Amino acid sequence: MKRTYSRRVGDGDVEALALMLGLAEDIDAAIAVAVKGLRERGYSWAEIGSRLGITRQAAHQRWGPSPGWCTRQIAGIA
């Protein structure tokens, strides 16, 4: 599918560029849900990062709790 869109854009269909961005956002969201599910089932950041070809730190930074998450949990805001 990505080749189809890249060809469309490469052939001058500039409108398909926005469609490609939408696909990328959908894929990113699906990966985030998958990673959350894996973490809930006990998979480590190292295991997840390894499967994605990135470090555990990079995986945690991208899909881990947002900064301030712990503070918000304690305050009952989250």
mmCIF file with all atom_site columns, N, CA and C in Angstrom:
data_model
loop_
_atom_site.group_PDB
_atom_site.id
_atom_site.type_symbol
_atom_site.label_atom_id
_atom_site.label_alt_id
_atom_site.label_comp_id
_atom_site.label_asym_id
_atom_site.label_entity_id
_atom_site.label_seq_id
_atom_site.pdbx_PDB_ins_code
_atom_site.Cartn_x
_atom_site.Cartn_y
_atom_site.Cartn_z
_atom_site.occupancy
_atom_site.B_iso_or_equiv
_atom_site.pdbx_formal_charge
_atom_site.auth_seq_id
_atom_site.auth_comp_id
_atom_site.auth_asym_id
_atom_site.auth_atom_id
_atom_site.pdbx_PDB_model_num
ATOM 1   N N  . MET A 1 1  ? 0.829  -1.184 0.000   1.00 0.00 ? 1  MET A N  1
ATOM 2   C CA . MET A 1 1  ? 0.000  0.000  0.000   1.00 0.00 ? 1  MET A CA 1
ATOM 3   C C  . MET A 1 1  ? 0.879  1.255  0.000   1.00 0.00 ? 1  MET A C  1
ATOM 4   N N  . LYS A 1 2  ? 1.950  1.239  0.803   1.00 0.00 ? 2  LYS A N  1
ATOM 5   C CA . LYS A 1 2  ? 2.776  2.445  0.867   1.00 0.00 ? 2  LYS A CA 1
ATOM 6   C C  . LYS A 1 2  ? 3.430  2.737  -0.475  1.00 0.00 ? 2  LYS A C  1
ATOM 7   N N  . ARG A 1 3  ? 3.757  1.695  -1.236  1.00 0.00 ? 3  ARG A N  1
ATOM 8   C CA . ARG A 1 3  ? 4.326  1.928  -2.565  1.00 0.00 ? 3  ARG A CA 1
ATOM 9   C C  . ARG A 1 3  ? 3.325  2.609  -3.483  1.00 0.00 ? 3  ARG A C  1
ATOM 10  N N  . THR A 1 4  ? 2.074  2.192  -3.370  1.00 0.00 ? 4  THR A N  1
ATOM 11  C CA . THR A 1 4  ? 1.033  2.792  -4.196  1.00 0.00 ? 4  THR A CA 1
ATOM 12  C C  . THR A 1 4  ? 0.936  4.287  -3.931  1.00 0.00 ? 4  THR A C  1
ATOM 13  N N  . TYR A 1 5  ? 0.897  4.646  -2.626  1.00 0.00 ? 5  TYR A N  1
ATOM 14  C CA . TYR A 1 5  ? 0.807  6.066  -2.286  1.00 0.00 ? 5  TYR A CA 1
ATOM 15  C C  . TYR A 1 5  ? 2.073  6.818  -2.676  1.00 0.00 ? 5  TYR A C  1
ATOM 16  N N  . SER A 1 6  ? 3.224  6.217  -2.446  1.00 0.00 ? 6  SER A N  1
ATOM 17  C CA . SER A 1 6  ? 4.464  6.922  -2.787  1.00 0.00 ? 6  SER A CA 1
ATOM 18  C C  . SER A 1 6  ? 4.562  7.137  -4.291  1.00 0.00 ? 6  SER A C  1
ATOM 19  N N  . ARG A 1 7  ? 4.082  6.176  -5.059  1.00 0.00 ? 7  ARG A N  1
ATOM 20  C CA . ARG A 1 7  ? 4.060  6.361  -6.520  1.00 0.00 ? 7  ARG A CA 1
ATOM 21  C C  . ARG A 1 7  ? 3.097  7.472  -6.914  1.00 0.00 ? 7  ARG A C  1
ATOM 22  N N  . ARG A 1 8  ? 1.921  7.479  -6.266  1.00 0.00 ? 8  ARG A N  1
ATOM 23  C CA . ARG A 1 8  ? 0.952  8.535  -6.579  1.00 0.00 ? 8  ARG A CA 1
ATOM 24  C C  . ARG A 1 8  ? 1.545  9.904  -6.315  1.00 0.00 ? 8  ARG A C  1
ATOM 25  N N  . VAL A 1 9  ? 2.176  10.051 -5.166  1.00 0.00 ? 9  VAL A N  1
ATOM 26  C CA . VAL A 1 9  ? 2.781  11.344 -4.831  1.00 0.00 ? 9  VAL A CA 1
ATOM 27  C C  . VAL A 1 9  ? 3.920  11.636 -5.792  1.00 0.00 ? 9  VAL A C  1
ATOM 28  N N  . GLY A 1 10 ? 4.754  10.637 -6.050  1.00 0.00 ? 10 GLY A N  1
ATOM 29  C CA . GLY A 1 10 ? 5.874  10.810 -6.968  1.00 0.00 ? 10 GLY A CA 1
ATOM 30  C C  . GLY A 1 10 ? 5.431  11.169 -8.370  1.00 0.00 ? 10 GLY A C  1
ATOM 31  N N  . ASP A 1 11 ? 4.239  10.728 -8.739  1.00 0.00 ? 11 ASP A N  1
ATOM 32  C CA . ASP A 1 11 ? 3.700  11.042 -10.068 1.00 0.00 ? 11 ASP A CA 1
ATOM 33  C C  . ASP A 1 11 ? 2.954  12.374 -10.091 1.00 0.00 ? 11 ASP A C  1
ATOM 34  N N  . GLY A 1 12 ? 2.981  13.090 -8.981  1.00 0.00 ? 12 GLY A N  1
ATOM 35  C CA . GLY A 1 12 ? 2.390  14.427 -8.984  1.00 0.00 ? 12 GLY A CA 1
ATOM 36  C C  . GLY A 1 12 ? 1.081  14.578 -8.239  1.00 0.00 ? 12 GLY A C  1
ATOM 37  N N  . ASP A 1 13 ? 0.582  13.507 -7.623  1.00 0.00 ? 13 ASP A N  1
ATOM 38  C CA . ASP A 1 13 ? -0.676 13.607 -6.866  1.00 0.00 ? 13 ASP A CA 1
ATOM 39  C C  . ASP A 1 13 ? -0.365 14.095 -5.456  1.00 0.00 ? 13 ASP A C  1
ATOM 40  N N  . VAL A 1 14 ? -0.208 15.382 -5.311  1.00 0.00 ? 14 VAL A N  1
ATOM 41  C CA . VAL A 1 14 ? 0.186  15.966 -4.028  1.00 0.00 ? 14 VAL A CA 1
ATOM 42  C C  . VAL A 1 14 ? -0.861 15.728 -2.948  1.00 0.00 ? 14 VAL A C  1
ATOM 43  N N  . GLU A 1 15 ? -2.124 15.550 -3.314  1.00 0.00 ? 15 GLU A N  1
ATOM 44  C CA . GLU A 1 15 ? -3.189 15.293 -2.336  1.00 0.00 ? 15 GLU A CA 1
ATOM 45  C C  . GLU A 1 15 ? -2.976 13.961 -1.626  1.00 0.00 ? 15 GLU A C  1
ATOM 46  N N  . ALA A 1 16 ? -2.343 12.999 -2.286  1.00 0.00 ? 16 ALA A N  1
ATOM 47  C CA . ALA A 1 16 ? -2.100 11.694 -1.674  1.00 0.00 ? 16 ALA A CA 1
ATOM 48  C C  . ALA A 1 16 ? -1.093 11.796 -0.534  1.00 0.00 ? 16 ALA A C  1
ATOM 49  N N  . LEU A 1 17 ? -0.332 12.868 -0.489  1.00 0.00 ? 17 LEU A N  1
ATOM 50  C CA . LEU A 1 17 ? 0.636  13.064 0.588   1.00 0.00 ? 17 LEU A CA 1
ATOM 51  C C  . LEU A 1 17 ? -0.075 13.152 1.936   1.00 0.00 ? 17 LEU A C  1
ATOM 52  N N  . ALA A 1 18 ? -1.182 13.858 1.989   1.00 0.00 ? 18 ALA A N  1
ATOM 53  C CA . ALA A 1 18 ? -1.957 13.958 3.229   1.00 0.00 ? 18 ALA A CA 1
ATOM 54  C C  . ALA A 1 18 ? -2.540 12.595 3.609   1.00 0.00 ? 18 ALA A C  1
ATOM 55  N N  . LEU A 1 19 ? -2.944 11.815 2.632   1.00 0.00 ? 19 LEU A N  1
ATOM 56  C CA . LEU A 1 19 ? -3.449 10.465 2.908   1.00 0.00 ? 19 LEU A CA 1
ATOM 57  C C  . LEU A 1 19 ? -2.348 9.602  3.511   1.00 0.00 ? 19 LEU A C  1
ATOM 58  N N  . MET A 1 20 ? -1.120 9.753  3.005   1.00 0.00 ? 20 MET A N  1
ATOM 59  C CA . MET A 1 20 ? 0.009  9.000  3.548   1.00 0.00 ? 20 MET A CA 1
ATOM 60  C C  . MET A 1 20 ? 0.250  9.372  5.004   1.00 0.00 ? 20 MET A C  1
ATOM 61  N N  . LEU A 1 21 ? 0.144  10.638 5.318   1.00 0.00 ? 21 LEU A N  1
ATOM 62  C CA . LEU A 1 21 ? 0.327  11.078 6.694   1.00 0.00 ? 21 LEU A CA 1
ATOM 63  C C  . LEU A 1 21 ? -0.738 10.458 7.597   1.00 0.00 ? 21 LEU A C  1
ATOM 64  N N  . GLY A 1 22 ? -1.967 10.410 7.118   1.00 0.00 ? 22 GLY A N  1
ATOM 65  C CA . GLY A 1 22 ? -3.039 9.777  7.881   1.00 0.00 ? 22 GLY A CA 1
ATOM 66  C C  . GLY A 1 22 ? -2.766 8.310  8.137   1.00 0.00 ? 22 GLY A C  1
ATOM 67  N N  . LEU A 1 23 ? -2.243 7.604  7.133   1.00 0.00 ? 23 LEU A N  1
ATOM 68  C CA . LEU A 1 23 ? -1.885 6.192  7.308   1.00 0.00 ? 23 LEU A CA 1
ATOM 69  C C  . LEU A 1 23 ? -0.795 6.045  8.364   1.00 0.00 ? 23 LEU A C  1
ATOM 70  N N  . ALA A 1 24 ? 0.199  6.920  8.310   1.00 0.00 ? 24 ALA A N  1
ATOM 71  C CA . ALA A 1 24 ? 1.295  6.866  9.280   1.00 0.00 ? 24 ALA A CA 1
ATOM 72  C C  . ALA A 1 24 ? 0.765  7.074  10.699  1.00 0.00 ? 24 ALA A C  1
ATOM 73  N N  . GLU A 1 25 ? -0.156 8.009  10.856  1.00 0.00 ? 25 GLU A N  1
ATOM 74  C CA . GLU A 1 25 ? -0.736 8.270  12.177  1.00 0.00 ? 25 GLU A CA 1
ATOM 75  C C  . GLU A 1 25 ? -1.541 7.071  12.670  1.00 0.00 ? 25 GLU A C  1
ATOM 76  N N  . ASP A 1 26 ? -2.281 6.424  11.756  1.00 0.00 ? 26 ASP A N  1
ATOM 77  C CA . ASP A 1 26 ? -3.049 5.234  12.128  1.00 0.00 ? 26 ASP A CA 1
ATOM 78  C C  . ASP A 1 26 ? -2.127 4.103  12.564  1.00 0.00 ? 26 ASP A C  1
ATOM 79  N N  . ILE A 1 27 ? -1.038 3.916  11.847  1.00 0.00 ? 27 ILE A N  1
ATOM 80  C CA . ILE A 1 27 ? -0.078 2.865  12.191  1.00 0.00 ? 27 ILE A CA 1
ATOM 81  C C  . ILE A 1 27 ? 0.578  3.173  13.534  1.00 0.00 ? 27 ILE A C  1
ATOM 82  N N  . ASP A 1 28 ? 0.968  4.425  13.753  1.00 0.00 ? 28 ASP A N  1
ATOM 83  C CA . ASP A 1 28 ? 1.565  4.810  15.035  1.00 0.00 ? 28 ASP A CA 1
ATOM 84  C C  . ASP A 1 28 ? 0.602  4.529  16.189  1.00 0.00 ? 28 ASP A C  1
ATOM 85  N N  . ALA A 1 29 ? -0.660 4.848  15.997  1.00 0.00 ? 29 ALA A N  1
ATOM 86  C CA . ALA A 1 29 ? -1.659 4.604  17.044  1.00 0.00 ? 29 ALA A CA 1
ATOM 87  C C  . ALA A 1 29 ? -1.816 3.106  17.308  1.00 0.00 ? 29 ALA A C  1
ATOM 88  N N  . ALA A 1 30 ? -1.826 2.300  16.252  1.00 0.00 ? 30 ALA A N  1
ATOM 89  C CA . ALA A 1 30 ? -1.960 0.857  16.412  1.00 0.00 ? 30 ALA A CA 1
ATOM 90  C C  . ALA A 1 30 ? -0.750 0.268  17.140  1.00 0.00 ? 30 ALA A C  1
ATOM 91  N N  . ILE A 1 31 ? 0.435  0.763  16.833  1.00 0.00 ? 31 ILE A N  1
ATOM 92  C CA . ILE A 1 31 ? 1.644  0.294  17.524  1.00 0.00 ? 31 ILE A CA 1
ATOM 93  C C  . ILE A 1 31 ? 1.580  0.666  19.000  1.00 0.00 ? 31 ILE A C  1
ATOM 94  N N  . ALA A 1 32 ? 1.113  1.870  19.308  1.00 0.00 ? 32 ALA A N  1
ATOM 95  C CA . ALA A 1 32 ? 1.003  2.303  20.703  1.00 0.00 ? 32 ALA A CA 1
ATOM 96  C C  . ALA A 1 32 ? 0.064  1.386  21.482  1.00 0.00 ? 32 ALA A C  1
ATOM 97  N N  . VAL A 1 33 ? -1.056 1.021  20.884  1.00 0.00 ? 33 VAL A N  1
ATOM 98  C CA . VAL A 1 33 ? -2.004 0.116  21.539  1.00 0.00 ? 33 VAL A CA 1
ATOM 99  C C  . VAL A 1 33 ? -1.362 -1.261 21.730  1.00 0.00 ? 33 VAL A C  1
ATOM 100 N N  . ALA A 1 34 ? -0.647 -1.727 20.717  1.00 0.00 ? 34 ALA A N  1
ATOM 101 C CA . ALA A 1 34 ? 0.014  -3.031 20.809  1.00 0.00 ? 34 ALA A CA 1
ATOM 102 C C  . ALA A 1 34 ? 1.068  -3.037 21.909  1.00 0.00 ? 34 ALA A C  1
ATOM 103 N N  . VAL A 1 35 ? 1.876  -1.995 21.962  1.00 0.00 ? 35 VAL A N  1
ATOM 104 C CA . VAL A 1 35 ? 2.920  -1.902 22.992  1.00 0.00 ? 35 VAL A CA 1
ATOM 105 C C  . VAL A 1 35 ? 2.287  -1.851 24.381  1.00 0.00 ? 35 VAL A C  1
ATOM 106 N N  . LYS A 1 36 ? 1.231  -1.085 24.541  1.00 0.00 ? 36 LYS A N  1
ATOM 107 C CA . LYS A 1 36 ? 0.548  -1.013 25.835  1.00 0.00 ? 36 LYS A CA 1
ATOM 108 C C  . LYS A 1 36 ? 0.061  -2.398 26.254  1.00 0.00 ? 36 LYS A C  1
ATOM 109 N N  . GLY A 1 37 ? -0.513 -3.135 25.311  1.00 0.00 ? 37 GLY A N  1
ATOM 110 C CA . GLY A 1 37 ? -0.985 -4.488 25.608  1.00 0.00 ? 37 GLY A CA 1
ATOM 111 C C  . GLY A 1 37 ? 0.151  -5.416 26.001  1.00 0.00 ? 37 GLY A C  1
ATOM 112 N N  . LEU A 1 38 ? 1.264  -5.312 25.299  1.00 0.00 ? 38 LEU A N  1
ATOM 113 C CA . LEU A 1 38 ? 2.421  -6.145 25.640  1.00 0.00 ? 38 LEU A CA 1
ATOM 114 C C  . LEU A 1 38 ? 2.942  -5.814 27.034  1.00 0.00 ? 38 LEU A C  1
ATOM 115 N N  . ARG A 1 39 ? 2.997  -4.530 27.353  1.00 0.00 ? 39 ARG A N  1
ATOM 116 C CA . ARG A 1 39 ? 3.465  -4.124 28.687  1.00 0.00 ? 39 ARG A CA 1
ATOM 117 C C  . ARG A 1 39 ? 2.521  -4.645 29.761  1.00 0.00 ? 39 ARG A C  1
ATOM 118 N N  . GLU A 1 40 ? 1.219  -4.599 29.512  1.00 0.00 ? 40 GLU A N  1
ATOM 119 C CA . GLU A 1 40 ? 0.237  -5.107 30.480  1.00 0.00 ? 40 GLU A CA 1
ATOM 120 C C  . GLU A 1 40 ? 0.368  -6.614 30.679  1.00 0.00 ? 40 GLU A C  1
ATOM 121 N N  . ARG A 1 41 ? 0.918  -7.298 29.702  1.00 0.00 ? 41 ARG A N  1
ATOM 122 C CA . ARG A 1 41 ? 1.112  -8.747 29.795  1.00 0.00 ? 41 ARG A CA 1
ATOM 123 C C  . ARG A 1 41 ? 2.509  -9.113 30.277  1.00 0.00 ? 41 ARG A C  1
ATOM 124 N N  . GLY A 1 42 ? 3.268  -8.109 30.719  1.00 0.00 ? 42 GLY A N  1
ATOM 125 C CA . GLY A 1 42 ? 4.550  -8.382 31.353  1.00 0.00 ? 42 GLY A CA 1
ATOM 126 C C  . GLY A 1 42 ? 5.781  -8.316 30.481  1.00 0.00 ? 42 GLY A C  1
ATOM 127 N N  . TYR A 1 43 ? 5.636  -7.948 29.224  1.00 0.00 ? 43 TYR A N  1
ATOM 128 C CA . TYR A 1 43 ? 6.816  -7.829 28.364  1.00 0.00 ? 43 TYR A CA 1
ATOM 129 C C  . TYR A 1 43 ? 7.641  -6.625 28.795  1.00 0.00 ? 43 TYR A C  1
ATOM 130 N N  . SER A 1 44 ? 8.953  -6.774 28.771  1.00 0.00 ? 44 SER A N  1
ATOM 131 C CA . SER A 1 44 ? 9.845  -5.691 29.187  1.00 0.00 ? 44 SER A CA 1
ATOM 132 C C  . SER A 1 44 ? 10.081 -4.721 28.036  1.00 0.00 ? 44 SER A C  1
ATOM 133 N N  . TRP A 1 45 ? 10.550 -3.542 28.406  1.00 0.00 ? 45 TRP A N  1
ATOM 134 C CA . TRP A 1 45 ? 10.907 -2.562 27.382  1.00 0.00 ? 45 TRP A CA 1
ATOM 135 C C  . TRP A 1 45 ? 12.037 -3.099 26.504  1.00 0.00 ? 45 TRP A C  1
ATOM 136 N N  . ALA A 1 46 ? 12.931 -3.893 27.094  1.00 0.00 ? 46 ALA A N  1
ATOM 137 C CA . ALA A 1 46 ? 14.031 -4.480 26.316  1.00 0.00 ? 46 ALA A CA 1
ATOM 138 C C  . ALA A 1 46 ? 13.494 -5.447 25.262  1.00 0.00 ? 46 ALA A C  1
ATOM 139 N N  . GLU A 1 47 ? 12.512 -6.285 25.631  1.00 0.00 ? 47 GLU A N  1
ATOM 140 C CA . GLU A 1 47 ? 11.924 -7.230 24.676  1.00 0.00 ? 47 GLU A CA 1
ATOM 141 C C  . GLU A 1 47 ? 11.210 -6.493 23.541  1.00 0.00 ? 47 GLU A C  1
ATOM 142 N N  . ILE A 1 48 ? 10.456 -5.481 23.904  1.00 0.00 ? 48 ILE A N  1
ATOM 143 C CA . ILE A 1 48 ? 9.719  -4.705 22.899  1.00 0.00 ? 48 ILE A CA 1
ATOM 144 C C  . ILE A 1 48 ? 10.688 -3.970 21.990  1.00 0.00 ? 48 ILE A C  1
ATOM 145 N N  . GLY A 1 49 ? 11.657 -3.293 22.583  1.00 0.00 ? 49 GLY A N  1
ATOM 146 C CA . GLY A 1 49 ? 12.648 -2.566 21.792  1.00 0.00 ? 49 GLY A CA 1
ATOM 147 C C  . GLY A 1 49 ? 13.408 -3.476 20.855  1.00 0.00 ? 49 GLY A C  1
ATOM 148 N N  . SER A 1 50 ? 13.771 -4.650 21.346  1.00 0.00 ? 50 SER A N  1
ATOM 149 C CA . SER A 1 50 ? 14.510 -5.607 20.519  1.00 0.00 ? 50 SER A CA 1
ATOM 150 C C  . SER A 1 50 ? 13.725 -5.993 19.269  1.00 0.00 ? 50 SER A C  1
ATOM 151 N N  . ARG A 1 51 ? 12.427 -6.234 19.423  1.00 0.00 ? 51 ARG A N  1
ATOM 152 C CA . ARG A 1 51 ? 11.588 -6.619 18.276  1.00 0.00 ? 51 ARG A CA 1
ATOM 153 C C  . ARG A 1 51 ? 11.432 -5.480 17.269  1.00 0.00 ? 51 ARG A C  1
ATOM 154 N N  . LEU A 1 52 ? 11.557 -4.258 17.770  1.00 0.00 ? 52 LEU A N  1
ATOM 155 C CA . LEU A 1 52 ? 11.394 -3.087 16.901  1.00 0.00 ? 52 LEU A CA 1
ATOM 156 C C  . LEU A 1 52 ? 12.724 -2.547 16.380  1.00 0.00 ? 52 LEU A C  1
ATOM 157 N N  . GLY A 1 53 ? 13.817 -3.150 16.827  1.00 0.00 ? 53 GLY A N  1
ATOM 158 C CA . GLY A 1 53 ? 15.129 -2.711 16.359  1.00 0.00 ? 53 GLY A CA 1
ATOM 159 C C  . GLY A 1 53 ? 15.597 -1.407 16.991  1.00 0.00 ? 53 GLY A C  1
ATOM 160 N N  . ILE A 1 54 ? 15.106 -1.145 18.215  1.00 0.00 ? 54 ILE A N  1
ATOM 161 C CA . ILE A 1 54 ? 15.500 0.062  18.938  1.00 0.00 ? 54 ILE A CA 1
ATOM 162 C C  . ILE A 1 54 ? 15.887 -0.333 20.361  1.00 0.00 ? 54 ILE A C  1
ATOM 163 N N  . THR A 1 55 ? 16.490 0.586  21.101  1.00 0.00 ? 55 THR A N  1
ATOM 164 C CA . THR A 1 55 ? 16.863 0.291  22.470  1.00 0.00 ? 55 THR A CA 1
ATOM 165 C C  . THR A 1 55 ? 15.640 0.304  23.381  1.00 0.00 ? 55 THR A C  1
ATOM 166 N N  . ARG A 1 56 ? 15.805 -0.296 24.554  1.00 0.00 ? 56 ARG A N  1
ATOM 167 C CA . ARG A 1 56 ? 14.707 -0.272 25.533  1.00 0.00 ? 56 ARG A CA 1
ATOM 168 C C  . ARG A 1 56 ? 14.392 1.154  25.943  1.00 0.00 ? 56 ARG A C  1
ATOM 169 N N  . GLN A 1 57 ? 15.445 1.974  26.020  1.00 0.00 ? 57 GLN A N  1
ATOM 170 C CA . GLN A 1 57 ? 15.231 3.365  26.395  1.00 0.00 ? 57 GLN A CA 1
ATOM 171 C C  . GLN A 1 57 ? 14.407 4.105  25.345  1.00 0.00 ? 57 GLN A C  1
ATOM 172 N N  . ALA A 1 58 ? 14.715 3.847  24.077  1.00 0.00 ? 58 ALA A N  1
ATOM 173 C CA . ALA A 1 58 ? 13.971 4.498  22.993  1.00 0.00 ? 58 ALA A CA 1
ATOM 174 C C  . ALA A 1 58 ? 12.504 4.064  23.001  1.00 0.00 ? 58 ALA A C  1
ATOM 175 N N  . ALA A 1 59 ? 12.270 2.763  23.239  1.00 0.00 ? 59 ALA A N  1
ATOM 176 C CA . ALA A 1 59 ? 10.891 2.262  23.300  1.00 0.00 ? 59 ALA A CA 1
ATOM 177 C C  . ALA A 1 59 ? 10.140 2.908  24.455  1.00 0.00 ? 59 ALA A C  1
ATOM 178 N N  . HIS A 1 60 ? 10.781 2.977  25.606  1.00 0.00 ? 60 HIS A N  1
ATOM 179 C CA . HIS A 1 60 ? 10.141 3.582  26.774  1.00 0.00 ? 60 HIS A CA 1
ATOM 180 C C  . HIS A 1 60 ? 9.873  5.061  26.546  1.00 0.00 ? 60 HIS A C  1
ATOM 181 N N  . GLN A 1 61 ? 10.821 5.742  25.945  1.00 0.00 ? 61 GLN A N  1
ATOM 182 C CA . GLN A 1 61 ? 10.645 7.180  25.702  1.00 0.00 ? 61 GLN A CA 1
ATOM 183 C C  . GLN A 1 61 ? 9.474  7.427  24.758  1.00 0.00 ? 61 GLN A C  1
ATOM 184 N N  . ARG A 1 62 ? 9.331  6.568  23.751  1.00 0.00 ? 62 ARG A N  1
ATOM 185 C CA . ARG A 1 62 ? 8.283  6.788  22.755  1.00 0.00 ? 62 ARG A CA 1
ATOM 186 C C  . ARG A 1 62 ? 6.894  6.357  23.240  1.00 0.00 ? 62 ARG A C  1
ATOM 187 N N  . TRP A 1 63 ? 6.826  5.210  23.927  1.00 0.00 ? 63 TRP A N  1
ATOM 188 C CA . TRP A 1 63 ? 5.517  4.652  24.278  1.00 0.00 ? 63 TRP A CA 1
ATOM 189 C C  . TRP A 1 63 ? 5.255  4.536  25.767  1.00 0.00 ? 63 TRP A C  1
ATOM 190 N N  . GLY A 1 64 ? 6.214  4.934  26.589  1.00 0.00 ? 64 GLY A N  1
ATOM 191 C CA . GLY A 1 64 ? 6.034  4.836  28.036  1.00 0.00 ? 64 GLY A CA 1
ATOM 192 C C  . GLY A 1 64 ? 5.137  5.944  28.553  1.00 0.00 ? 64 GLY A C  1
ATOM 193 N N  . PRO A 1 65 ? 4.912  5.921  29.857  1.00 0.00 ? 65 PRO A N  1
ATOM 194 C CA . PRO A 1 65 ? 4.091  6.978  30.464  1.00 0.00 ? 65 PRO A CA 1
ATOM 195 C C  . PRO A 1 65 ? 4.685  8.349  30.177  1.00 0.00 ? 65 PRO A C  1
ATOM 196 N N  . SER A 1 66 ? 3.826  9.317  30.014  1.00 0.00 ? 66 SER A N  1
ATOM 197 C CA . SER A 1 66 ? 4.288  10.674 29.727  1.00 0.00 ? 66 SER A CA 1
ATOM 198 C C  . SER A 1 66 ? 4.938  11.279 30.964  1.00 0.00 ? 66 SER A C  1
ATOM 199 N N  . PRO A 1 67 ? 5.832  12.252 30.767  1.00 0.00 ? 67 PRO A N  1
ATOM 200 C CA . PRO A 1 67 ? 6.448  12.901 31.927  1.00 0.00 ? 67 PRO A CA 1
ATOM 201 C C  . PRO A 1 67 ? 5.381  13.463 32.868  1.00 0.00 ? 67 PRO A C  1
ATOM 202 N N  . GLY A 1 68 ? 5.575  13.280 34.148  1.00 0.00 ? 68 GLY A N  1
ATOM 203 C CA . GLY A 1 68 ? 4.607  13.754 35.122  1.00 0.00 ? 68 GLY A CA 1
ATOM 204 C C  . GLY A 1 68 ? 3.498  12.769 35.410  1.00 0.00 ? 68 GLY A C  1
ATOM 205 N N  . TRP A 1 69 ? 3.505  11.622 34.738  1.00 0.00 ? 69 TRP A N  1
ATOM 206 C CA . TRP A 1 69 ? 2.450  10.624 34.908  1.00 0.00 ? 69 TRP A CA 1
ATOM 207 C C  . TRP A 1 69 ? 2.328  10.193 36.364  1.00 0.00 ? 69 TRP A C  1
ATOM 208 N N  . CYS A 1 70 ? 3.459  9.883  36.991  1.00 0.00 ? 70 CYS A N  1
ATOM 209 C CA . CYS A 1 70 ? 3.441  9.421  38.376  1.00 0.00 ? 70 CYS A CA 1
ATOM 210 C C  . CYS A 1 70 ? 2.873  10.501 39.296  1.00 0.00 ? 70 CYS A C  1
ATOM 211 N N  . THR A 1 71 ? 3.278  11.723 39.088  1.00 0.00 ? 71 THR A N  1
ATOM 212 C CA . THR A 1 71 ? 2.792  12.831 39.908  1.00 0.00 ? 71 THR A CA 1
ATOM 213 C C  . THR A 1 71 ? 1.286  12.993 39.750  1.00 0.00 ? 71 THR A C  1
ATOM 214 N N  . ARG A 1 72 ? 0.789  12.882 38.514  1.00 0.00 ? 72 ARG A N  1
ATOM 215 C CA . ARG A 1 72 ? -0.654 13.010 38.265  1.00 0.00 ? 72 ARG A CA 1
ATOM 216 C C  . ARG A 1 72 ? -1.404 11.850 38.917  1.00 0.00 ? 72 ARG A C  1
ATOM 217 N N  . GLN A 1 73 ? -0.828 10.639 38.891  1.00 0.00 ? 73 GLN A N  1
ATOM 218 C CA . GLN A 1 73 ? -1.464 9.483  39.514  1.00 0.00 ? 73 GLN A CA 1
ATOM 219 C C  . GLN A 1 73 ? -1.619 9.722  41.016  1.00 0.00 ? 73 GLN A C  1
ATOM 220 N N  . ILE A 1 74 ? -0.552 10.192 41.654  1.00 0.00 ? 74 ILE A N  1
ATOM 221 C CA . ILE A 1 74 ? -0.575 10.432 43.092  1.00 0.00 ? 74 ILE A CA 1
ATOM 222 C C  . ILE A 1 74 ? -1.606 11.510 43.438  1.00 0.00 ? 74 ILE A C  1
ATOM 223 N N  . ALA A 1 75 ? -1.695 12.538 42.608  1.00 0.00 ? 75 ALA A N  1
ATOM 224 C CA . ALA A 1 75 ? -2.621 13.637 42.856  1.00 0.00 ? 75 ALA A CA 1
ATOM 225 C C  . ALA A 1 75 ? -4.059 13.271 42.497  1.00 0.00 ? 75 ALA A C  1
ATOM 226 N N  . GLY A 1 76 ? -4.251 12.100 41.851  1.00 0.00 ? 76 GLY A N  1
ATOM 227 C CA . GLY A 1 76 ? -5.586 11.676 41.466  1.00 0.00 ? 76 GLY A CA 1
ATOM 228 C C  . GLY A 1 76 ? -6.128 12.386 40.249  1.00 0.00 ? 76 GLY A C  1
ATOM 229 N N  . ILE A 1 77 ? -5.224 12.942 39.436  1.00 0.00 ? 77 ILE A N  1
ATOM 230 C CA . ILE A 1 77 ? -5.649 13.663 38.237  1.00 0.00 ? 77 ILE A CA 1
ATOM 231 C C  . ILE A 1 77 ? -5.787 12.745 37.046  1.00 0.00 ? 77 ILE A C  1
ATOM 232 N N  . ALA A 1 78 ? -4.919 11.733 36.928  1.00 0.00 ? 78 ALA A N  1
ATOM 233 C CA . ALA A 1 78 ? -4.898 10.872 35.736  1.00 0.00 ? 78 ALA A CA 1
ATOM 234 C C  . ALA A 1 78 ? -6.045 9.909  35.730  1.00 0.00 ? 78 ALA A C  1
#
